XYZ file of C-alpha atoms in Angstrom:
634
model
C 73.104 -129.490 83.992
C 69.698 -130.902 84.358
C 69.106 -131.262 80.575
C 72.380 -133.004 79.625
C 70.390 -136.163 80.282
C 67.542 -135.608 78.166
C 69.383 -134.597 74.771
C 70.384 -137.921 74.399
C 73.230 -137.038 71.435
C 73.212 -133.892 72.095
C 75.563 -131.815 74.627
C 75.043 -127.995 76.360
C 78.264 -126.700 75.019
C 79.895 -124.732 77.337
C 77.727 -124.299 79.883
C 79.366 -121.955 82.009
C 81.525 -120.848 78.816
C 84.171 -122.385 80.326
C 84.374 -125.232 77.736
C 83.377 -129.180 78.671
C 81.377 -129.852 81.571
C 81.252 -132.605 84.098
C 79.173 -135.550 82.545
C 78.601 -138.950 83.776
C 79.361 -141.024 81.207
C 83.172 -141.006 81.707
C 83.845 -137.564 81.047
C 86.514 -136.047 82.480
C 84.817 -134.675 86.286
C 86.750 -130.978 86.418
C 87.981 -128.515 83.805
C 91.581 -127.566 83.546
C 91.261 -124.228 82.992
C 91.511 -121.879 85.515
C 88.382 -121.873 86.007
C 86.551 -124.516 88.210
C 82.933 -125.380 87.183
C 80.250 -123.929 89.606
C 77.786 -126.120 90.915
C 74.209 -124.719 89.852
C 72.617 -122.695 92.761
C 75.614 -123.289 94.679
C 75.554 -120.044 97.389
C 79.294 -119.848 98.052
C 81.234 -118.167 95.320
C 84.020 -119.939 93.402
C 87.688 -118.629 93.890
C 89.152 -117.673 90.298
C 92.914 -116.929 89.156
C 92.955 -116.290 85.865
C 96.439 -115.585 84.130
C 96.759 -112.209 81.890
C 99.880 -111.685 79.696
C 100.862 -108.442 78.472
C 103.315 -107.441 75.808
C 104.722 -104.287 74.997
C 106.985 -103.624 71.644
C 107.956 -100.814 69.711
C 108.465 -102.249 66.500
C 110.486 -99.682 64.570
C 108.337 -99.700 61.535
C 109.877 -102.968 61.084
C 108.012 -106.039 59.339
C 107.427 -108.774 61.900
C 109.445 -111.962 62.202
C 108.741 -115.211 60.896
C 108.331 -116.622 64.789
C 106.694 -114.817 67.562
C 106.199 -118.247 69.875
C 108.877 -117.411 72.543
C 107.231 -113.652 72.634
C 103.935 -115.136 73.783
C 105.316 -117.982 75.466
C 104.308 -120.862 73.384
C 105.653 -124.164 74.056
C 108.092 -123.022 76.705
C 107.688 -123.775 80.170
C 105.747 -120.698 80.555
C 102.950 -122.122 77.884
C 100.481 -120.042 76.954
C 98.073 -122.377 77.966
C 98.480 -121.487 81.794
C 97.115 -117.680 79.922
C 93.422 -116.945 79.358
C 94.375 -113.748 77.766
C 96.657 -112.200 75.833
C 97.264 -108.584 75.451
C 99.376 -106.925 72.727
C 100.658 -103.383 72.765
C 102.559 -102.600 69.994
C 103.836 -99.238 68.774
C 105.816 -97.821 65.573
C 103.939 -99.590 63.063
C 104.670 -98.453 60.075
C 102.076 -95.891 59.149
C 103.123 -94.425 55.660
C 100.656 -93.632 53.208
C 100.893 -96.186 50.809
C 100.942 -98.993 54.220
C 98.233 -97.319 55.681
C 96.170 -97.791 53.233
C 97.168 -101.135 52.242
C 96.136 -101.685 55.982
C 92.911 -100.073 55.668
C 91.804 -102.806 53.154
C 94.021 -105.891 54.445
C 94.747 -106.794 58.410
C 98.202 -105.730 58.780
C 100.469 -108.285 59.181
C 101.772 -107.614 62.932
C 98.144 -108.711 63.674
C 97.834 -111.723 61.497
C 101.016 -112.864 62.685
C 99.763 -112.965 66.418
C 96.280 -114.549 65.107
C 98.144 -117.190 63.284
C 100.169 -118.064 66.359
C 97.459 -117.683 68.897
C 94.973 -119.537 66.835
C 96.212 -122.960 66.929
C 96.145 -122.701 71.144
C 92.291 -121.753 71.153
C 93.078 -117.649 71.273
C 90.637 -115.650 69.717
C 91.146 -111.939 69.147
C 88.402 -110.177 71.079
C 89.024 -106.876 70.333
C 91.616 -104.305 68.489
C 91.886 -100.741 67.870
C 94.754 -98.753 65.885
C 95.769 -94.642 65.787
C 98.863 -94.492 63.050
C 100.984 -96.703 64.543
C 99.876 -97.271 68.293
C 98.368 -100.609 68.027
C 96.330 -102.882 71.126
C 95.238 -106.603 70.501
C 93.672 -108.293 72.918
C 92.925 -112.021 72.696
C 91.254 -114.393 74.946
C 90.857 -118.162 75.237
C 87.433 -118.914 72.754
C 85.681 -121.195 76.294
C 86.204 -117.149 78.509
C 84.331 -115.325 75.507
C 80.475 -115.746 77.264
C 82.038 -113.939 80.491
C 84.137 -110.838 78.651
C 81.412 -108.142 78.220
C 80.839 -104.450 77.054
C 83.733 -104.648 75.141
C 84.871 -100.961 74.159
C 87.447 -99.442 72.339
C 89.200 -95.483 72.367
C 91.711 -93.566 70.910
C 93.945 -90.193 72.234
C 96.000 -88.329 70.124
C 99.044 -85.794 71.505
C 101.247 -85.280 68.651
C 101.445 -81.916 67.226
C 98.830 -80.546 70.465
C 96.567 -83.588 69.413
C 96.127 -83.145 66.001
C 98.894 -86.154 65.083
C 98.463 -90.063 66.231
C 102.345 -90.649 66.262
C 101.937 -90.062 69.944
C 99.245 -90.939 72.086
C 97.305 -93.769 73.624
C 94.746 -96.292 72.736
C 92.813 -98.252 75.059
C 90.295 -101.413 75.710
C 87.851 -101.229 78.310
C 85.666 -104.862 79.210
C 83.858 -106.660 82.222
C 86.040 -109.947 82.460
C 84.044 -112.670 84.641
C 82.296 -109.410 86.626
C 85.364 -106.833 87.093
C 86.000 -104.108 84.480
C 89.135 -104.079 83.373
C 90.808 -101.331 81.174
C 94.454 -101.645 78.702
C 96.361 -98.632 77.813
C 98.836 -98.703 75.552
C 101.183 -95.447 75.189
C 103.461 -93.795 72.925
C 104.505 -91.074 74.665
C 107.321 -87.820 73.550
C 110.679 -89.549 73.354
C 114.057 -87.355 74.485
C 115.374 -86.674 77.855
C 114.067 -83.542 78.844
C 110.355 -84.381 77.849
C 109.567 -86.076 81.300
C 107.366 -83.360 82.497
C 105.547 -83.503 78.526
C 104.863 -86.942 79.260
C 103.406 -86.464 82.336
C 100.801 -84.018 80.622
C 100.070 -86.187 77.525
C 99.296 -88.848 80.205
C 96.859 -87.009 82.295
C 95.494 -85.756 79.083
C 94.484 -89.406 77.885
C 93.239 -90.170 81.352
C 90.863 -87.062 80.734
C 89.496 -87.770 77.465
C 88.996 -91.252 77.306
C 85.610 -92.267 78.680
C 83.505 -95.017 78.114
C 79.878 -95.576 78.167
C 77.352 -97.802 79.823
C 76.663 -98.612 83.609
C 80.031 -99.305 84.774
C 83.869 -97.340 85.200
C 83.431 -94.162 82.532
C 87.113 -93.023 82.771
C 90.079 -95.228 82.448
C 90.611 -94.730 86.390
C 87.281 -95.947 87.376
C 87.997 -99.555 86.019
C 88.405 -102.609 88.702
C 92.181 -103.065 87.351
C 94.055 -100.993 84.672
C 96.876 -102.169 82.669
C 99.159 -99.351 81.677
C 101.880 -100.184 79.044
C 103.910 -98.959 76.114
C 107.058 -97.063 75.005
C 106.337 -94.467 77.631
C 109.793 -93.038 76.463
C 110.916 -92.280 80.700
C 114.849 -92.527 80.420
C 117.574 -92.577 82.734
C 119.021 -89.067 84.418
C 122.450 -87.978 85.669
C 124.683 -90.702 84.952
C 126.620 -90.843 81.312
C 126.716 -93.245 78.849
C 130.250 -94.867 79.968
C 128.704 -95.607 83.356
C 125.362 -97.059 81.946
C 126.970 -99.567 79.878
C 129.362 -100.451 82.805
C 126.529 -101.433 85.214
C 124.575 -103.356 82.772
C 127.695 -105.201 81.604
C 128.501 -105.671 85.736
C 124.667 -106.892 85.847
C 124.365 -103.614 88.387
C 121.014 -102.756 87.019
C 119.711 -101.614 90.638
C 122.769 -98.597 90.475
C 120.195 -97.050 87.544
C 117.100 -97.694 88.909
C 117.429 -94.924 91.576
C 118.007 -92.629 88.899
C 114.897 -93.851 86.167
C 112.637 -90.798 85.355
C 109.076 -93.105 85.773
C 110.841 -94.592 89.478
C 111.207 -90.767 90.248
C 107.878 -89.671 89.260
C 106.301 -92.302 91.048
C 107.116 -90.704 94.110
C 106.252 -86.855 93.071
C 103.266 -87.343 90.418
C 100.109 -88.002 91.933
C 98.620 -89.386 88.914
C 100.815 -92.106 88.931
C 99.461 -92.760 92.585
C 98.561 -96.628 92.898
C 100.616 -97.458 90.317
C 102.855 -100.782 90.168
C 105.593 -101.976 88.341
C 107.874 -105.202 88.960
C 111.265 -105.219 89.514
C 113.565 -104.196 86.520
C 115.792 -106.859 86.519
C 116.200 -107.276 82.570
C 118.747 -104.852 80.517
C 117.192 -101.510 79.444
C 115.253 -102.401 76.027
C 116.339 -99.023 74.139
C 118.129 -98.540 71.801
C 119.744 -101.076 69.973
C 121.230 -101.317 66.498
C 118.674 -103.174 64.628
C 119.657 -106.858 63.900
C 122.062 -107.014 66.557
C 121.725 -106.722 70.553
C 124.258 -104.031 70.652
C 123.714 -100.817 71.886
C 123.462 -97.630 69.843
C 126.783 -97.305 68.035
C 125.896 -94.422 65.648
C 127.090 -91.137 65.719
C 124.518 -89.875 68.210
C 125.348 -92.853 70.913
C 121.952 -92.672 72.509
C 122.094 -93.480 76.312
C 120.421 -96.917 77.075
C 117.036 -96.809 79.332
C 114.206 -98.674 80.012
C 111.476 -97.152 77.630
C 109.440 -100.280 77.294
C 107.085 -100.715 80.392
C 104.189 -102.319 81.992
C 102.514 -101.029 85.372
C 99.256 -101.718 86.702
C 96.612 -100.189 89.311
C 93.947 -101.726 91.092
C 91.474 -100.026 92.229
C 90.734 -99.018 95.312
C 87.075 -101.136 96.745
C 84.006 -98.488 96.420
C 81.589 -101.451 98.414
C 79.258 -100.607 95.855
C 78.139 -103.578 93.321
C 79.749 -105.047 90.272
C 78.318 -105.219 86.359
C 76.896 -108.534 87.925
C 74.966 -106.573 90.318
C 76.718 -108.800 93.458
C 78.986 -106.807 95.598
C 82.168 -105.596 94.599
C 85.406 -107.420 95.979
C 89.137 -106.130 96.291
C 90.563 -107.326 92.886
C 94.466 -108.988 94.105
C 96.878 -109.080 91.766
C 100.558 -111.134 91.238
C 102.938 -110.573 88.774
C 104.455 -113.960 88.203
C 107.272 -112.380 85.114
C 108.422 -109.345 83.891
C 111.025 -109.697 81.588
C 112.678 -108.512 77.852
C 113.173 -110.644 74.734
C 116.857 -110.027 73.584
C 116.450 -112.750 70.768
C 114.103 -110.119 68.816
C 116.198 -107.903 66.732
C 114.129 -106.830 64.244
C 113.751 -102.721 65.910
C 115.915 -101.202 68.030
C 113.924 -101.776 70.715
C 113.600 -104.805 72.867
C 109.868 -106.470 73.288
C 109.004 -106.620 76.659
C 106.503 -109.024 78.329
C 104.643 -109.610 81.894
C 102.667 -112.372 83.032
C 99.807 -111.155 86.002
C 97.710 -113.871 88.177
C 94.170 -112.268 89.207
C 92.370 -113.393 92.048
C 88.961 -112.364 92.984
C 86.022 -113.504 95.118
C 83.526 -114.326 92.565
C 82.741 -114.327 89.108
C 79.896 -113.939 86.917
C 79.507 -117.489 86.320
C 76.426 -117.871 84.193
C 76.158 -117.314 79.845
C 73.598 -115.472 78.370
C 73.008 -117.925 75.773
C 73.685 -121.730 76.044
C 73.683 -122.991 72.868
C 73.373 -126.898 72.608
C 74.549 -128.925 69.438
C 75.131 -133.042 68.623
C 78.332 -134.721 68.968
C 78.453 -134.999 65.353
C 76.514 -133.826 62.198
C 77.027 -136.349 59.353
C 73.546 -135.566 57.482
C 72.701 -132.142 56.411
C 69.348 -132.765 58.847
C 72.015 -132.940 61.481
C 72.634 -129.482 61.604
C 69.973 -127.992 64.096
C 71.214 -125.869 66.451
C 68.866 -125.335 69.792
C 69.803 -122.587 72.126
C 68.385 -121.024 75.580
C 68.829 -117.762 76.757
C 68.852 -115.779 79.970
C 65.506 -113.722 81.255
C 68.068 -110.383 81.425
C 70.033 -110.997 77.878
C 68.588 -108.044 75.614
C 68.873 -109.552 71.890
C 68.824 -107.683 68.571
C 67.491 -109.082 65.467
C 71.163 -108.632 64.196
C 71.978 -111.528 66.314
C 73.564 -114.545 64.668
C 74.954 -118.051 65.188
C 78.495 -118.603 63.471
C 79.841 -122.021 62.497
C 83.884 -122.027 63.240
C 87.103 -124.177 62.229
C 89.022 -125.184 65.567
C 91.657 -122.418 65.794
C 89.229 -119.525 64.456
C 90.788 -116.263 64.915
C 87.935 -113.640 65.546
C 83.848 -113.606 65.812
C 83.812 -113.231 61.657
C 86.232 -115.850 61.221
C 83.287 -118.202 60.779
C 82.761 -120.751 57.415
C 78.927 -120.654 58.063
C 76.163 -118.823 59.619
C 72.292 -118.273 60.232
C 70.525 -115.484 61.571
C 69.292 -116.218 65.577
C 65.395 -115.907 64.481
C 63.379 -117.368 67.513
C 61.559 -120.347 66.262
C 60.466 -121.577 69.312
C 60.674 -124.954 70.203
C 59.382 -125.315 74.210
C 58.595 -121.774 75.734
C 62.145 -121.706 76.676
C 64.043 -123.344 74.077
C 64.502 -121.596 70.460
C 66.419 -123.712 67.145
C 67.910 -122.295 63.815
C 69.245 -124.639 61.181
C 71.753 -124.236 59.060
C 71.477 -124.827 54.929
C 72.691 -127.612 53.671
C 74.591 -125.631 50.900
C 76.375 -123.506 53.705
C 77.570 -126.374 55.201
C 81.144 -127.126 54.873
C 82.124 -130.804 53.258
C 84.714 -133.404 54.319
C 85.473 -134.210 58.164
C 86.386 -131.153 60.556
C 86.453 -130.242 64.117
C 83.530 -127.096 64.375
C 82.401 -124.610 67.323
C 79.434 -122.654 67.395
C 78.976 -119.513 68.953
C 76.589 -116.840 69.714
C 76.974 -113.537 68.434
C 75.561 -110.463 70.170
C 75.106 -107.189 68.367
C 74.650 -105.422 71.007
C 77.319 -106.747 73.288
C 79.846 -106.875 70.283
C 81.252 -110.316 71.183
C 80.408 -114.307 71.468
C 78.573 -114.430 73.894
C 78.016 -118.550 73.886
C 80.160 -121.211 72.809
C 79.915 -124.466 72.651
C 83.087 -127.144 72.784
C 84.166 -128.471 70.101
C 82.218 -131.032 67.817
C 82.381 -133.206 64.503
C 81.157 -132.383 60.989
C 81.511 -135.525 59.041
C 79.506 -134.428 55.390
C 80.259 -135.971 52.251
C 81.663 -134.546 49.352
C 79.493 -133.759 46.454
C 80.432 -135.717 43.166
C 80.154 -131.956 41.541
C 82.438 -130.360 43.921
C 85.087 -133.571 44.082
C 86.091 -133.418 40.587
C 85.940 -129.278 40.792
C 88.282 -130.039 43.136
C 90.609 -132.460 41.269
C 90.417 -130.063 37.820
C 91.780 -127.328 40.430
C 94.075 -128.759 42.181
C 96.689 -129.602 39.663
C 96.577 -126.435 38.141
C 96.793 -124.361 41.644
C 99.349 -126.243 43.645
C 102.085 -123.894 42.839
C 99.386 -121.033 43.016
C 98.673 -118.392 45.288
C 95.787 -120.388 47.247
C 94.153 -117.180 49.198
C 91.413 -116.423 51.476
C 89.981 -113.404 51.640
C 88.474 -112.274 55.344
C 86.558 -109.491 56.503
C 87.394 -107.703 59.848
C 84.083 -105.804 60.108
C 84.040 -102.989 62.807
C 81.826 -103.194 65.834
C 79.475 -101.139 66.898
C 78.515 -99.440 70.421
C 74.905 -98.377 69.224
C 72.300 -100.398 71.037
C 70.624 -101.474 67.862
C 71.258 -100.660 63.980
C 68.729 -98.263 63.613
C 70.350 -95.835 65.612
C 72.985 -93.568 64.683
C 75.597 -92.366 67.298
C 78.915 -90.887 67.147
C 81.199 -93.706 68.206
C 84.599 -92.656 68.873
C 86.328 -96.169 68.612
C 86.221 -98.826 66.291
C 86.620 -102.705 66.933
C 88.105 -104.793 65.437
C 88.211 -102.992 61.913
C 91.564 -100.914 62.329
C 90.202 -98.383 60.032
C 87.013 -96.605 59.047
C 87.190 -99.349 55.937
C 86.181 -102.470 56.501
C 89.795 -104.563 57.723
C 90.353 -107.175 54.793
C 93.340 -109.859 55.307
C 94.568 -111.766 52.469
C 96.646 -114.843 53.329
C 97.586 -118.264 51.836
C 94.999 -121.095 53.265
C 95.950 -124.380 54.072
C 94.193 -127.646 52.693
C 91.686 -129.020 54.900
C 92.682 -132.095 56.671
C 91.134 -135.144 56.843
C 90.937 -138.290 59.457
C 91.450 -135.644 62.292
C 90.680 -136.412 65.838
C 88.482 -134.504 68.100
C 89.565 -131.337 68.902
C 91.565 -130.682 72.171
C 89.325 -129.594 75.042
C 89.696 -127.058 77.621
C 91.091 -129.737 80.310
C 93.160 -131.296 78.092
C 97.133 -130.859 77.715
C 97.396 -132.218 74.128
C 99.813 -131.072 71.813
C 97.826 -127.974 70.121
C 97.112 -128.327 66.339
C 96.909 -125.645 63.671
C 92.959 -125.599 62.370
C 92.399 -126.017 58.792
C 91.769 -122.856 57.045
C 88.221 -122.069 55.274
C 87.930 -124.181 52.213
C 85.572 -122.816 48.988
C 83.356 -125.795 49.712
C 81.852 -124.228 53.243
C 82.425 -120.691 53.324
C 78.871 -119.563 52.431
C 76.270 -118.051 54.601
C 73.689 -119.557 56.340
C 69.700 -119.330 54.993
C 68.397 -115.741 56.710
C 65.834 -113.333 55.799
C 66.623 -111.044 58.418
C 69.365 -108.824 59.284
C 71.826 -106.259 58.082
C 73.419 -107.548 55.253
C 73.880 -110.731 52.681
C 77.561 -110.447 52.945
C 79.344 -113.570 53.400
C 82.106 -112.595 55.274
C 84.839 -113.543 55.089
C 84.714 -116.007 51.996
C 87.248 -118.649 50.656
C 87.609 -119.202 46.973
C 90.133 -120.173 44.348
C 92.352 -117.455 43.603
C 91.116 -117.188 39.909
C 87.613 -116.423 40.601
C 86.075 -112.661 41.763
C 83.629 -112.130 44.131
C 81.770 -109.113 45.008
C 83.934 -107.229 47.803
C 80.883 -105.413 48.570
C 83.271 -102.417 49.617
C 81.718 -99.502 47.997
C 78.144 -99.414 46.899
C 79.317 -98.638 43.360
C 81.405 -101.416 42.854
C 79.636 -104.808 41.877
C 80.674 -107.825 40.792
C 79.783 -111.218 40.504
C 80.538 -114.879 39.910
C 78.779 -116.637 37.792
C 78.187 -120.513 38.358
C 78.993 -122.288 34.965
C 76.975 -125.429 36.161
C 73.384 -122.947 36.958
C 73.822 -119.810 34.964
C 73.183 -118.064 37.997
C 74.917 -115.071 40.130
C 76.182 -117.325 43.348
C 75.132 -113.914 45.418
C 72.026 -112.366 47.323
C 69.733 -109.762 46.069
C 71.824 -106.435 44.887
C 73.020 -104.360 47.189
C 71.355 -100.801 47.454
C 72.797 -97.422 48.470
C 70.544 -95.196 50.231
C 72.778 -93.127 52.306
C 76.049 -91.672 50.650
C 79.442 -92.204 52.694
C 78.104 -95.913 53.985
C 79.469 -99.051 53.197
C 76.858 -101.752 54.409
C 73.621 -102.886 53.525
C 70.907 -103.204 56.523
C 67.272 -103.848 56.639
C 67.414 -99.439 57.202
C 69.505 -98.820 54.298
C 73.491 -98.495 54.535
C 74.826 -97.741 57.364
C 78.613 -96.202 57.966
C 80.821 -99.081 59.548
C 81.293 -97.141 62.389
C 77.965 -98.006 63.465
C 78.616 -102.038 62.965
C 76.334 -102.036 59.841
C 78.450 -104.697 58.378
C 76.961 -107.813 60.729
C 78.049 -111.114 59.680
């Protein structure tokens, strides 16, 4: 905190991560997160609760409703602000062949759905990975980004002896704030007498999913495991007469005695450890769809509690954390755990839990503080200055992204430059960005830090103003538009590039998972953007209880890159343009094509794009590299 007072204007944004910090000129003195400030070189640790939601749905192949906000508990008295993440398990997506590959190119819409409604409460999705239709999306207030770490992603297959993804689980692995932490979502073999099939399939994923790096290898190992899903367990012995009596009666504890996963909690000894709140909501299978009646078909399924979250803490080892302090017994509180009967939509009930983690210390210091003025109204303005820790190892794929308040993921940005080190003090380093990057009009804007090889942003800073004016050029561009396109299909395009585990993009590995593309294409979503708005106040903060407000999307004006010279590709994602002008996609290195700029004559894109590797779809300072390997960058 000791250089706050010498950058006169200028502000260390989020110097812990944890968004504004204590200042003395009549800032507010203590954050209201979670997550209390720590006082530098302070030798006692800081107590921490943060609050983890996780939902669990099996959709039905169904396409998602119009309103997920009660789902996630927005607004209600359970506000998602009291959350500092958000993790989504969803399964029965549909997965046809024509979908799937509309997927492949676009973001399917269960996950832009969730974005949209997360955005606007300062949720940013962190990580994702997808088998068929087994889904996992986990999000995480934008201020907790520098302290979520070694994010990785994995995928198990057990349909048709593991050849098919219908069935199976998929599963993300990170160090939150110093403790690894591992979700698993399931989809495991539906019918009554499959209990002893799903016990195999989910020792099977417990055996084959393992992670690399220092810390937990096998799901098991992790500090705290989530386990969730349709794990299919129904209800034995009693018939279907007597089922519906005791959940009309509100006699749910008469079935619980008699629930396969209750049972085999007591006989399997992989389910050792695991724990599961009370069922005190109405079985969540199988309804007629659009209604919350039970199966009235001809087959009359029995009703049972498919839908189910559990979780396992591990047992303390003594031996030391990612943070290298000593490990401490992870406690953990499940405040909810309850259905949502007003989603009809499948024939299965969405089920939701909210978990309150406490812990005896944290890792409680960024890798990269990144430090930025209150306010850039000249294009001079926009210097960014950053410092970064002794232990951070950084890759010249690193870059700095400019974001909209409410950005949805790391390559949600409208801007970016490349982190060269242009050294400013020994210990201080600057990048600026263009002044043609550099979005017009009035905004609220957060930088961040974005590590290649940690696959995340791993500094942040709070929000701040852009206050440029608008080119004469681009003003009456915008007026000649505007009439013509207000009844139009007003799109922007964005690119969900996948991340890579390889330690630097000159190496090639065999990576297993992907994150967050959901396919081996690059993850493309294609959605109506709103006008930016103008005259709006500074953002909400961290400690603040304001009413949230929906960001403005990217407008054509500042979604170009940032100046760079370095790195692995000129790609611009994602880019916003009027809907009657192509861009190069960049998706194959055969296709081409490009916009011309009536005013200049000249292509409004980089140097070509070469091919020097078949089967890869991004340029890099080494040629093209598959996505797999995170060859895409920015």
């Amino acid at each position: 905190m000791e250089d706050q007072n010498s950058t006169g204007s200028r502000r260390l944004g989020t110097l812990a991560g944890l968004g504004p910090q204590p200042v003395t000129h009549g800032a507010p003195s203590k954050v209201g997160s979670s997550f209390p400030f720590p006082v530098k070189g302070k030798a006692a640790p800081v107590s921490s609760e943060p609050r983890i939601t996780v939902v669990t749905w099996n959709v039905g192949t169904a396409m998602p409703p119009d309103d997920v906000t009660s789902l996630l508990h927005l607004g209600g008295r359970h506000d998602s602000d009291g959350a500092d993440m958000i993790v989504i398990g969803l399964q029965e997506v549909n997965s046809m062949i024509n979908k799937r590959l509309k997927d492949a190119l676009f973001t399917d819409q269960w996950s832009e759905i969730f974005m949209d409604a997360l955005g606007p409460f300062n949720f940013v999705l962190v990580s994702t990975v997808r088998m068929q239709g087994v889904i996992l999306l986990l999000f995480s207030k934008y201020y907790h980004l520098p302290f979520l770490r070694d994010v990785q992603t994995d995928c198990t297959r057990t349909g048709l002896g593991g050849y098919w993804g219908n069935k199976g689980g998929v599963s993300v692995r990170l160090a939150a704030f110093g403790h690894m932490l591992c979700f698993l979502n399931c989809h495991l073999p539906a019918h009554m007498d499959k209990a002893e099939q799903r016990k195999d399939d989910f020792q099977t994923i417990l055996s084959l999913q393992q992670f690399q790096g220092p810390g937990a290898h096998g799901i098991l190992d992790h500090d705290l495991v989530f386990w969730f899903g349709d794990l299919n367990f129904r209800i034995e012995s009693y018939d279907l007469q007597f089922v519906k009596l005791a959940i009309d009666s509100n006699q749910l504890h008469q079935l619980w005695e008699k629930d396969q996963l209750n049972m085999a909690k007591n006989t399997w000894p992989i389910l050792k450890g695991f724990q599961e709140g009370p069922l005190n909501f109405a079985p969540t299978f199988k309804f007629d769809v659009g209604t919350n009646k039970y199966d009235t078909s001809a087959k009359k399924r029995k009703p049972a509690w498919t839908d189910r979250i559990l979780w396992k803490v591990k047992t303390p080892g003594g031996g030391p954390s990612p943070s290298g302090r000593e490990s401490h017994r992870l406690q953990v509180t499940q405040h909810s755990y309850c259905s949502h009967m007003e989603y009809t939509v499948s024939d299965h009930k969405p089920v939701a839990a909210q978990f309150v983690l406490q812990f005896a210390f944290r890792d409680d210091m960024p890798l990269v503080r990144l430090e930025v003025a209150d306010e850039w109204v000249r294009p001079e303005q926009a210097v960014v200055r950053y410092r970064m820790e002794t232990v951070f190892a950084r890759s010249s794929w690193d870059w700095i992204g400019l974001y909209r308040v409410g950005f949805h993921h790391c390559k949600d940005y409208v801007a970016y430059v490349w982190a060269k080190h242009e050294d400013v003090d020994g210990h201080t380093y600057q990048v600026t960005f263009s002044e043609d990057s550099l979005p017009k009009g009035h905004g609220d804007f957060i930088l961040g830090y974005y590590s290649h090889n940690h696959s995340i942003l791993i500094g942040v800073t709070e929000p701040f103003q852009i206050s440029l004016p608008t080119s004469e050029l681009s003003s009456s561009s915008t007026d000649s538009s505007g009439a013509s396109s207000e009844d139009e299909d007003d799109s922007t395009l964005e690119l969900l590039a996948p991340k890579s585990r390889s330690p630097s993009p000159g190496k090639s590995k065999r990576h297993r998972s992907r994150s967050p593309g959901l396919a081996r294409f690059s993850s493309l979503a294609l959605r109506p953007s709103s006008r930016e708005r103008h005259g709006a106040s500074r953002s909400p903060s961290p400690q603040s209880r304001r009413r949230p407000r929906v960001a403005p999307d990217r407008s054509s004006d500042g979604g170009s890159q940032g100046s760079s010279e370095e790195g692995p590709s000129r790609l611009p994602g994602p880019w916003a343009f009027p809907p009657a002008v192509p861009r190069s996609l960049g998706l194959l290195p055969a296709l081409r094509l490009e916009t011309v700029d009536p005013s200049s004559g000249s292509s409004s894109w980089g140097p070509d794009l070469k091919s020097s590797a078949p089967n890869s779809l991004s340029p890099s300072p080494q040629g093209w590299q598959g996505l797999e390997e995170g060859g895409l960058g920015p």
